[in-house]
Short mmCIF file of C-alpha atoms in Angstrom, two decimals:
data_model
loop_
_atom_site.label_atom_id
_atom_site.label_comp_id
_atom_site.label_asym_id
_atom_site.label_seq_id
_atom_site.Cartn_x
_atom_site.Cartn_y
_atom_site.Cartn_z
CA UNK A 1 -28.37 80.79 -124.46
CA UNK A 2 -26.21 80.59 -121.08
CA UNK A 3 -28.71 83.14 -119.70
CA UNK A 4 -31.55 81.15 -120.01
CA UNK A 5 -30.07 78.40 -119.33
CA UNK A 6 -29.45 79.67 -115.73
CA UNK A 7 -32.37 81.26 -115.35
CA UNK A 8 -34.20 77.98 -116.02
CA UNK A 9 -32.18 76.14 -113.44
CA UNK A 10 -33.03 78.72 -110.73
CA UNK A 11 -36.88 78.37 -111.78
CA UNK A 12 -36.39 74.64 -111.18
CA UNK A 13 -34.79 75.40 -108.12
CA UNK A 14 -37.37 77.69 -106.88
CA UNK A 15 -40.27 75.50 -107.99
CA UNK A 16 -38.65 72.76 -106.21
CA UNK A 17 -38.39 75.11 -102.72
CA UNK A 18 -41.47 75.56 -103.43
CA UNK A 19 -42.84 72.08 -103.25
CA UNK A 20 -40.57 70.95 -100.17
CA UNK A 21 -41.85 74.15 -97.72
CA UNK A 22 -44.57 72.10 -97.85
CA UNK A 23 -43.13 70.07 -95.33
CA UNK A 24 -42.69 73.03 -93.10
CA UNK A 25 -45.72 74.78 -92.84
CA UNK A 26 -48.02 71.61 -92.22
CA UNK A 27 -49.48 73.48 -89.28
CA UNK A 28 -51.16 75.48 -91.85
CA UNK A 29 -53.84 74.29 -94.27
CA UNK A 30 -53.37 77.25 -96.65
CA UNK A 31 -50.05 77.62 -96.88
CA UNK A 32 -49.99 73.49 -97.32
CA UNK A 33 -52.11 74.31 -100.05
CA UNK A 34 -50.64 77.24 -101.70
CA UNK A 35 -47.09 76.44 -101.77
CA UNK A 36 -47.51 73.76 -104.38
CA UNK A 37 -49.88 76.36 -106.54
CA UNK A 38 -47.42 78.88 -106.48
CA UNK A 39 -44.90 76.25 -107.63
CA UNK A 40 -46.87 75.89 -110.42
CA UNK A 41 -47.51 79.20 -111.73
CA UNK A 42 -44.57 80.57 -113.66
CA UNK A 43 -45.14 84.26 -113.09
CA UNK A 44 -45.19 83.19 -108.70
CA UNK A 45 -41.91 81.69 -109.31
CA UNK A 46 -40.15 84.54 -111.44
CA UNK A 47 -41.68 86.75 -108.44
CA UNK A 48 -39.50 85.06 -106.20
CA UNK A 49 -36.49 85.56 -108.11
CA UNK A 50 -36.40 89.01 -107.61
CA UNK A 51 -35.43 88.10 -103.73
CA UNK A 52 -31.71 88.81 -102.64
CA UNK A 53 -30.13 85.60 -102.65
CA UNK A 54 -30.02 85.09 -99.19
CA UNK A 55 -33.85 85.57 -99.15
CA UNK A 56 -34.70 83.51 -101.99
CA UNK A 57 -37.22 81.51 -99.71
CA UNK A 58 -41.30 80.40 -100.24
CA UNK A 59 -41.96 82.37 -96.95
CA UNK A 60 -41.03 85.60 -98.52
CA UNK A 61 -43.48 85.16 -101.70
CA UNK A 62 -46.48 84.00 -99.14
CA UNK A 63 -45.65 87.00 -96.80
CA UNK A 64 -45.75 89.15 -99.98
CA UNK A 65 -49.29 88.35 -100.54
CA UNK A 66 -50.21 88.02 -97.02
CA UNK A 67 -48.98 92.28 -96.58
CA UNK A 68 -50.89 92.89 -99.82
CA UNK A 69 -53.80 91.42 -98.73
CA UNK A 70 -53.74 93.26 -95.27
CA UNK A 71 -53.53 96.27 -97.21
CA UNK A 72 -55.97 96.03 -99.61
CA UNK A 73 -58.68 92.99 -99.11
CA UNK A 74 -60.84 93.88 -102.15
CA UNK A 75 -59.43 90.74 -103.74
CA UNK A 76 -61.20 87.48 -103.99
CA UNK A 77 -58.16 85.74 -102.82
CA UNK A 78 -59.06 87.01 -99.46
CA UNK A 79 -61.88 84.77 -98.75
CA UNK A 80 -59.26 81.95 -97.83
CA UNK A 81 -57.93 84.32 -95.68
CA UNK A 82 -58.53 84.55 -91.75
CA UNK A 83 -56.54 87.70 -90.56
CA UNK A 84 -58.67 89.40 -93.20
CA UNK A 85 -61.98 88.04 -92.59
CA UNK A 86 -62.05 84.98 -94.98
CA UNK A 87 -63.77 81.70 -93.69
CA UNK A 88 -63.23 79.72 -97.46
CA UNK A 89 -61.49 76.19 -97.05
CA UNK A 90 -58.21 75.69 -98.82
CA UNK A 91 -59.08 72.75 -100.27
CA UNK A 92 -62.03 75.10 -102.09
CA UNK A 93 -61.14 73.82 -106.14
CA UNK A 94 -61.15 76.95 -106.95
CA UNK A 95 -58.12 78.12 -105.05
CA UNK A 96 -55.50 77.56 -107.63
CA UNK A 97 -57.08 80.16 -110.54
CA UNK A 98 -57.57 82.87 -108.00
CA UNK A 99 -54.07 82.50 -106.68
CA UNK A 100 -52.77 83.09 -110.58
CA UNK A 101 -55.03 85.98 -111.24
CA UNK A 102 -53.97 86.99 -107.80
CA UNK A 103 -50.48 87.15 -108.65
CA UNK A 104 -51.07 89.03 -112.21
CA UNK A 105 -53.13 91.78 -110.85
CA UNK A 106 -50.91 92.70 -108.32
CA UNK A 107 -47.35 91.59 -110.03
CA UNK A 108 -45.35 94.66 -109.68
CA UNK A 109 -46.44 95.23 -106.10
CA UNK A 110 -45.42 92.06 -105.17
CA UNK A 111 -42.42 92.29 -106.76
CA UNK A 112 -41.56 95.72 -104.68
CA UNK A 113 -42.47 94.01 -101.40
CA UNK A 114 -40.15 90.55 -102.56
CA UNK A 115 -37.34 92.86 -103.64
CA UNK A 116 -37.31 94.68 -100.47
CA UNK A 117 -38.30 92.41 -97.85
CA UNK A 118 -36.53 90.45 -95.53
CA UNK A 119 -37.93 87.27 -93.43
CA UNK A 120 -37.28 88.69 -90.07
CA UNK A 121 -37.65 87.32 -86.02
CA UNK A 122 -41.37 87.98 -85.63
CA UNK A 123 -42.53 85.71 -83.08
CA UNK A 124 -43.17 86.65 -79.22
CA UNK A 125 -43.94 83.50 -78.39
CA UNK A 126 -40.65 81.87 -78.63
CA UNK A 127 -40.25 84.23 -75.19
CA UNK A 128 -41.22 81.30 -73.77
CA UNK A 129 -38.14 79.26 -74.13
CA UNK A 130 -35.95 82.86 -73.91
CA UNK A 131 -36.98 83.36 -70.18
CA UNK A 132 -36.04 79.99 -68.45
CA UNK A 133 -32.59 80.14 -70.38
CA UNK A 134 -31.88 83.41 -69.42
CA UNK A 135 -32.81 83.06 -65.55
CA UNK A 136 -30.50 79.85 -66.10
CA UNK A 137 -27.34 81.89 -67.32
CA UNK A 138 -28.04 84.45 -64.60
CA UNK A 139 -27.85 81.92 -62.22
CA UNK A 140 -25.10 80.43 -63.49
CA UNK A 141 -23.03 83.69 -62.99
CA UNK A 142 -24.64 85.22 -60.53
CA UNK A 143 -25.39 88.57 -62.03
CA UNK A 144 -27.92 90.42 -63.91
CA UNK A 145 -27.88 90.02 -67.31
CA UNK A 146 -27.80 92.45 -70.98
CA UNK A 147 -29.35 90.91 -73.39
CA UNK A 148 -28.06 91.43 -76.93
CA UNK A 149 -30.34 90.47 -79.75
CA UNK A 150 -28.94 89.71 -83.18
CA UNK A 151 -31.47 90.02 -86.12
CA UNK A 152 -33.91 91.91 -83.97
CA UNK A 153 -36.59 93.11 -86.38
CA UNK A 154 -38.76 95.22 -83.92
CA UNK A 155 -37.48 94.40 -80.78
CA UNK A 156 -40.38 92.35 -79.70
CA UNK A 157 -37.90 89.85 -77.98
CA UNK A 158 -36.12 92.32 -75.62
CA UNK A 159 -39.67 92.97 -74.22
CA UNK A 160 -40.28 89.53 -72.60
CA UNK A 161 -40.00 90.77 -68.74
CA UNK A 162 -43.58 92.89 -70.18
CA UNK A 163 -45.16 89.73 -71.00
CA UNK A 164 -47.46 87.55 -69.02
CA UNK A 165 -46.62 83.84 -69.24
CA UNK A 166 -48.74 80.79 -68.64
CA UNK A 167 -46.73 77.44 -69.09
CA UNK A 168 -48.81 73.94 -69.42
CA UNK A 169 -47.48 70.79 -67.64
CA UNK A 170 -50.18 68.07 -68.11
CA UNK A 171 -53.07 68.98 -66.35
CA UNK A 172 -51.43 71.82 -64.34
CA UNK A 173 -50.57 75.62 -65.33
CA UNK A 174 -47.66 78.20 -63.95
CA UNK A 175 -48.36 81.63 -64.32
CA UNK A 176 -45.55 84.77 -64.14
CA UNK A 177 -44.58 87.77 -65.92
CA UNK A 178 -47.00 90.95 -65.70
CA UNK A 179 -50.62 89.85 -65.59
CA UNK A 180 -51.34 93.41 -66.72
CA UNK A 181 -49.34 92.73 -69.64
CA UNK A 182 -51.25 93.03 -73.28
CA UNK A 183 -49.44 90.04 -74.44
CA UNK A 184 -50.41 86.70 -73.47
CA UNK A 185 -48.22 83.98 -74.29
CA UNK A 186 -49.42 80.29 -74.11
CA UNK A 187 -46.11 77.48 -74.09
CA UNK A 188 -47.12 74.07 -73.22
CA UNK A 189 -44.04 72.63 -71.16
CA UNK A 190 -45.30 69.13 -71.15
CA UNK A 191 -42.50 67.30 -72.85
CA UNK A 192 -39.89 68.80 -70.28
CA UNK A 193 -37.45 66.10 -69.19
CA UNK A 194 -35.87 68.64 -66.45
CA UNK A 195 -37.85 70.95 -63.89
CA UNK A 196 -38.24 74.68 -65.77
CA UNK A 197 -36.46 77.27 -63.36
CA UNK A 198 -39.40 79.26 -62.59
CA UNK A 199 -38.05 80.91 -59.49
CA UNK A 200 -34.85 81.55 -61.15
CA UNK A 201 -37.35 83.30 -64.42
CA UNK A 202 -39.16 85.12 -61.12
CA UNK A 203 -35.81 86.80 -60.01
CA UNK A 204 -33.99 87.51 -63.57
CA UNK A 205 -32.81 90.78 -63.99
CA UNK A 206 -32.38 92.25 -67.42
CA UNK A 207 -30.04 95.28 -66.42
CA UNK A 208 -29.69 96.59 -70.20
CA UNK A 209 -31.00 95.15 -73.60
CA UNK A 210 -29.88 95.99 -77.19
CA UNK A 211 -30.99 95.21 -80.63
CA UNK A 212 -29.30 94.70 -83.82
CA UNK A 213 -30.88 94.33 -87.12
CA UNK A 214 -29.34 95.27 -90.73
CA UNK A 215 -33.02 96.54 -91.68
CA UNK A 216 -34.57 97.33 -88.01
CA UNK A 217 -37.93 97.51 -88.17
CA UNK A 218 -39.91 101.10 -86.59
CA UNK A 219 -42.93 99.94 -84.23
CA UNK A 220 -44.53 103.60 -85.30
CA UNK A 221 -44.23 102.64 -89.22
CA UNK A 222 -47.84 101.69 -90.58
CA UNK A 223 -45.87 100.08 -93.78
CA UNK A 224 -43.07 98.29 -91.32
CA UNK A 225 -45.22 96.87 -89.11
CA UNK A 226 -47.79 95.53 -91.84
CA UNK A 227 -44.93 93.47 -92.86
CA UNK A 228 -44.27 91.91 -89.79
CA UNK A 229 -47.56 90.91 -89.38
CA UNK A 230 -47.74 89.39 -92.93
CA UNK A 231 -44.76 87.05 -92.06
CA UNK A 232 -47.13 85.88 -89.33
CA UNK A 233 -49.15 82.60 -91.16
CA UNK A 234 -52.72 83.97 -91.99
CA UNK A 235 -55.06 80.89 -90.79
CA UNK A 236 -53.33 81.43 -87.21
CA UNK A 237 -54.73 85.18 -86.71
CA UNK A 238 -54.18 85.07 -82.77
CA UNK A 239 -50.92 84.69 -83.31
CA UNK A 240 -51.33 88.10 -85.55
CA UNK A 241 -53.61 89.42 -82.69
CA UNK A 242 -50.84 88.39 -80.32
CA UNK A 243 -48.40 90.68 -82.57
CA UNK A 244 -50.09 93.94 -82.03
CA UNK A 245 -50.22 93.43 -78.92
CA UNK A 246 -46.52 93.24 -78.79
CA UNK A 247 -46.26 95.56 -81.06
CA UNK A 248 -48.28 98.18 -79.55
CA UNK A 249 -46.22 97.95 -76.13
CA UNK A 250 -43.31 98.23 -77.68
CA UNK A 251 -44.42 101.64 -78.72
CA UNK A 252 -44.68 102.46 -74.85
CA UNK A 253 -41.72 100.65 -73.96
CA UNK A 254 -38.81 101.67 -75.92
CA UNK A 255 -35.72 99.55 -76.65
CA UNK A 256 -31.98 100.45 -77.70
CA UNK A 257 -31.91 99.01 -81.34
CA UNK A 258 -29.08 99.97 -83.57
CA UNK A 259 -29.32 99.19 -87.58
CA UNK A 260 -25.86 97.21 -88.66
CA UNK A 261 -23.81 93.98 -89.25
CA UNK A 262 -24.39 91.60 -86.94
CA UNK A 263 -20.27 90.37 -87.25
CA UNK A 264 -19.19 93.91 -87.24
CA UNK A 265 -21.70 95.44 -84.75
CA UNK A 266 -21.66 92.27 -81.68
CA UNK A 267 -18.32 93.87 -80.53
CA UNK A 268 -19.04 97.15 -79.83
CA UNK A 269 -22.54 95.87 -78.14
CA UNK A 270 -20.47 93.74 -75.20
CA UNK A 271 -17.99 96.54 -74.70
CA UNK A 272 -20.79 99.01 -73.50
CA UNK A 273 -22.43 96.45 -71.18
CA UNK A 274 -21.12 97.04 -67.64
CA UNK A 275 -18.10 94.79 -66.17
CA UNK A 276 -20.69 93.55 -63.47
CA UNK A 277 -23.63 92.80 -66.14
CA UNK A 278 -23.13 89.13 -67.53
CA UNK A 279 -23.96 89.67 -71.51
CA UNK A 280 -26.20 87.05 -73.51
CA UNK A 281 -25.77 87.05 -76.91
CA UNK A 282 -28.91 86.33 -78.34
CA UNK A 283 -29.89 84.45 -81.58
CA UNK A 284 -33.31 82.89 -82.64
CA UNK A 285 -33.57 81.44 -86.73
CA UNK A 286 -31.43 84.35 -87.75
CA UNK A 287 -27.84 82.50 -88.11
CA UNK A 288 -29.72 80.32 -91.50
CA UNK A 289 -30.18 83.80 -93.00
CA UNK A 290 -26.95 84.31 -93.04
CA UNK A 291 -24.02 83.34 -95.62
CA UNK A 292 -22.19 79.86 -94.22
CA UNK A 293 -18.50 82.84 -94.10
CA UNK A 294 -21.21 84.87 -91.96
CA UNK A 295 -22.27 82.50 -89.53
CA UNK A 296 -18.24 81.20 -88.82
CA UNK A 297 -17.14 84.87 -88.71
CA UNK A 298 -19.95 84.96 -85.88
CA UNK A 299 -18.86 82.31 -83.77
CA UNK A 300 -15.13 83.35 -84.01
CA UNK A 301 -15.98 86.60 -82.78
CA UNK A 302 -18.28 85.67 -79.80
CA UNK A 303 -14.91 83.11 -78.80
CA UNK A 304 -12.36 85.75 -79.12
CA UNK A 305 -14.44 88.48 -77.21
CA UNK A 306 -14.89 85.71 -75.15
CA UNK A 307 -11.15 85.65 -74.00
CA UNK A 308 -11.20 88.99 -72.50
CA UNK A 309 -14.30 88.58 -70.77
CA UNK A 310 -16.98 85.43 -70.11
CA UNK A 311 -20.38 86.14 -72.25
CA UNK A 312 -22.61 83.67 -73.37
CA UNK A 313 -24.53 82.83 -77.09
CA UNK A 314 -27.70 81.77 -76.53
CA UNK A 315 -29.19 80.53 -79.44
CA UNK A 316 -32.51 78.72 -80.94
CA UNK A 317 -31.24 77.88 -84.28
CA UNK A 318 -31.48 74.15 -86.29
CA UNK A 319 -28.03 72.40 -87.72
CA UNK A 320 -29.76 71.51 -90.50
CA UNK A 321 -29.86 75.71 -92.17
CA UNK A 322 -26.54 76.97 -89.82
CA UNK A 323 -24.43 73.54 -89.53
CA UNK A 324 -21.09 76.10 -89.05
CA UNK A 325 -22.46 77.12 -85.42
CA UNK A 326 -21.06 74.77 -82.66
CA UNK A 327 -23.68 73.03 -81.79
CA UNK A 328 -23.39 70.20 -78.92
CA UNK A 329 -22.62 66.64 -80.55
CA UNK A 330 -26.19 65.45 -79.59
CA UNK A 331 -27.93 68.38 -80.66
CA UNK A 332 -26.68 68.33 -84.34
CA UNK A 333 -28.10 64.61 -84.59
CA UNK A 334 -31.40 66.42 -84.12
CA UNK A 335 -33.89 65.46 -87.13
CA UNK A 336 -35.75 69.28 -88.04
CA UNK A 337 -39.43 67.21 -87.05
CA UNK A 338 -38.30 66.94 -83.76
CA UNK A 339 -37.96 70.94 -83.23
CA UNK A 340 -35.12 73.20 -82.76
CA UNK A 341 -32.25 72.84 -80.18
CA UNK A 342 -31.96 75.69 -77.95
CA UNK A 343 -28.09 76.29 -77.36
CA UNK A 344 -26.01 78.58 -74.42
CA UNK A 345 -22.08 78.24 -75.14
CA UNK A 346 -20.49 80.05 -72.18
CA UNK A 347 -17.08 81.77 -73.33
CA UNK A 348 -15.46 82.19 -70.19
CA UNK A 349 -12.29 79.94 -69.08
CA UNK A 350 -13.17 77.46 -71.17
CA UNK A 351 -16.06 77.32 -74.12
CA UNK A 352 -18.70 75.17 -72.65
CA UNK A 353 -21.81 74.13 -75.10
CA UNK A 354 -25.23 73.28 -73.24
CA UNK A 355 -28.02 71.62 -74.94
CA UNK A 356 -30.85 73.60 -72.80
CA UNK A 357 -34.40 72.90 -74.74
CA UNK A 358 -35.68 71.65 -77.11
CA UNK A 359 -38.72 73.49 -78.74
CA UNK A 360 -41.32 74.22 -81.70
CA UNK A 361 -39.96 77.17 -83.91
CA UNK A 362 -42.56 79.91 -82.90
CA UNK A 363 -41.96 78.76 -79.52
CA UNK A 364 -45.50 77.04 -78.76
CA UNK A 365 -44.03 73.94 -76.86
CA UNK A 366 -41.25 73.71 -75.03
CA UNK A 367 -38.89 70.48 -74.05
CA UNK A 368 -36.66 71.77 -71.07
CA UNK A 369 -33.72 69.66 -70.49
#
């Protein structure tokens, strides 16, 4: 009786996740649409319970069907799908019983994919907002800088010196990075209250780059890389377009990435930078994916490595899912529609917090302060 009991609660609780993702995904019609479906249909919701805890989130269940619908379209479900050729509007009536014969067909490979999966960092484009705070930091210590990225998934992010860039400011564009560059990546800078350090972004220099990821994801795995595309949202397919293109440079241009514990690993990572390379700790929506002990083990470590020598944690993470990370005073009074605070704490002689940006999750627009 206690079983069910519990397992009724977490149904509630899931159904109720469910409903409120809503609220994040309103940039996407089917997703807008689908969430509350899926919240409805009892088998969707017991699908989701097969997630590790700490993954227990509607964006694993809609990636799910997203990677089983890249691998196999020859479902009707696919019509309201872009990346795979469908054109049907979500508001289409008919949505809801294809979703639920969706989900029965393919239960137990959904359930394989939910089981295993992980929501990873996925996005090139927040390499927008990366670049200026990096050139900043560099400046700020007058050296080239490593750049160490926690939760790494593939790597994408410590290719952003082979990206072109094209920031918007009203009616005015700045272009840099490698025009030759396969990925093209579009911020509009418009709501900056500050003047974006594009000479500084001109003259970075990334002297090494590391990854770290507890499941690190192979750029030359068919399976591995279909699953980072289905985390992409499916009625946005250049943003998926955008993805192989990152992912098929980072199959020319390889990157250090080492599979392990972000606590345990971030140590070892510093150590092998050289004394005159300036090492940025790097963080974007991974901290909420960890456990609230996690994410304060994290912190304490960056400060106490940071008494033998000055690094910096750069991080684009929202108070709201990680309040244990030190955020500036102003920046934890930020509401989650306003976007998510972009952070650099310095550890040096003393632990300075910076409020640098401001900016959409995937990275789209950017507020520089």
């Amino acid at each position: 009786m206690l079983g069910e009991m519990n397992d009724t609660a977490n149904n509630d609780r899931l159904r109720a996740l469910l409903h409120s993702f809503v609220k994040e995904v309103q940039s996407s019609p089917l997703y807008t649409a689908l969430c509350p479906l899926l919240a409805e249909t009892p088998s969707a919701v017991a699908l989701l319970a097969a997630a590790r805890p700490q993954q227990r989130r509607p964006n694993l269940l809609l990636a799910a069907m997203h990677a089983s619908l890249l691998r196999d379209r020859a479902h009707q479900l696919a019509e309201w799908y872009p990346t795979v050729g469908g054109f049907t509007a979500p508001i289409d009536s008919a949505l809801g019983s294809v979703v639920a014969a969706f989900v029965s067909e393919r239960t137990e490979e959904l359930r394989a994919l939910i089981a295993a999966g992980a929501t990873q960092t996925n996005e090139p484009g927040r390499t927008a907002v990366l670049l200026p705070a990096l050139a900043v930091i560099a400046d700020r210590f007058e050296s080239p800088v490593a750049m160490l990225d926690v939760g790494t998934s593939a790597g994408l992010n410590l290719r952003l010196d082979h990206y072109q860039y094209t920031y918007k400011i009203g009616e005015s564009e700045v272009r840099l990075g490698d025009p030759s560059s396969p990925v093209s990546v579009l911020c509009d800078a418009s709501r900056s209250t500050a003047e974006i350090p594009f000479d500084a972004m001109r003259r970075l220099e990334i002297a090494t780059r590391e990854g770290v990821d507890l499941n690190p994801l192979d750029v030359h795995d068919e399976e591995q890389t279909r699953w980072l595309q289905a985390l992409v949202w499916p009625d946005e397919p250049a943003r998926c377009e955008r993805l192989g293109a990152a992912l098929q440079l980072a199959r020319a241009v390889p990157a250090n990435i080492r599979q392990g514990d972000a606590v345990e690993a971030i140590a070892d990572m510093v150590k092998a930078v050289p004394k005159h390379v300036h090492p940025v700790v790097v963080t974007t929506w991974v901290m909420t994916y960890l456990s609230p002990r996690h994410r304060a083990e994290f912190a304490e470590v960056l400060a106490g490595i940071g008494r033998n020598r000055p690094i910096t944690w750069l991080f684009m993470e929202h108070p709201l899912y990680a309040s244990e990370l030190p955020f500036p005073t102003d920046a934890r009074a930020e509401r989650a529609d306003n976007g998510t605070p972009v952070v650099a704490i310095d550890y040096d002689q003393n632990e300075t917090a910076r409020w640098v940006a401001t900016t959409h999750g995937h990275g789209t627009w950017l507020a520089w302060r």
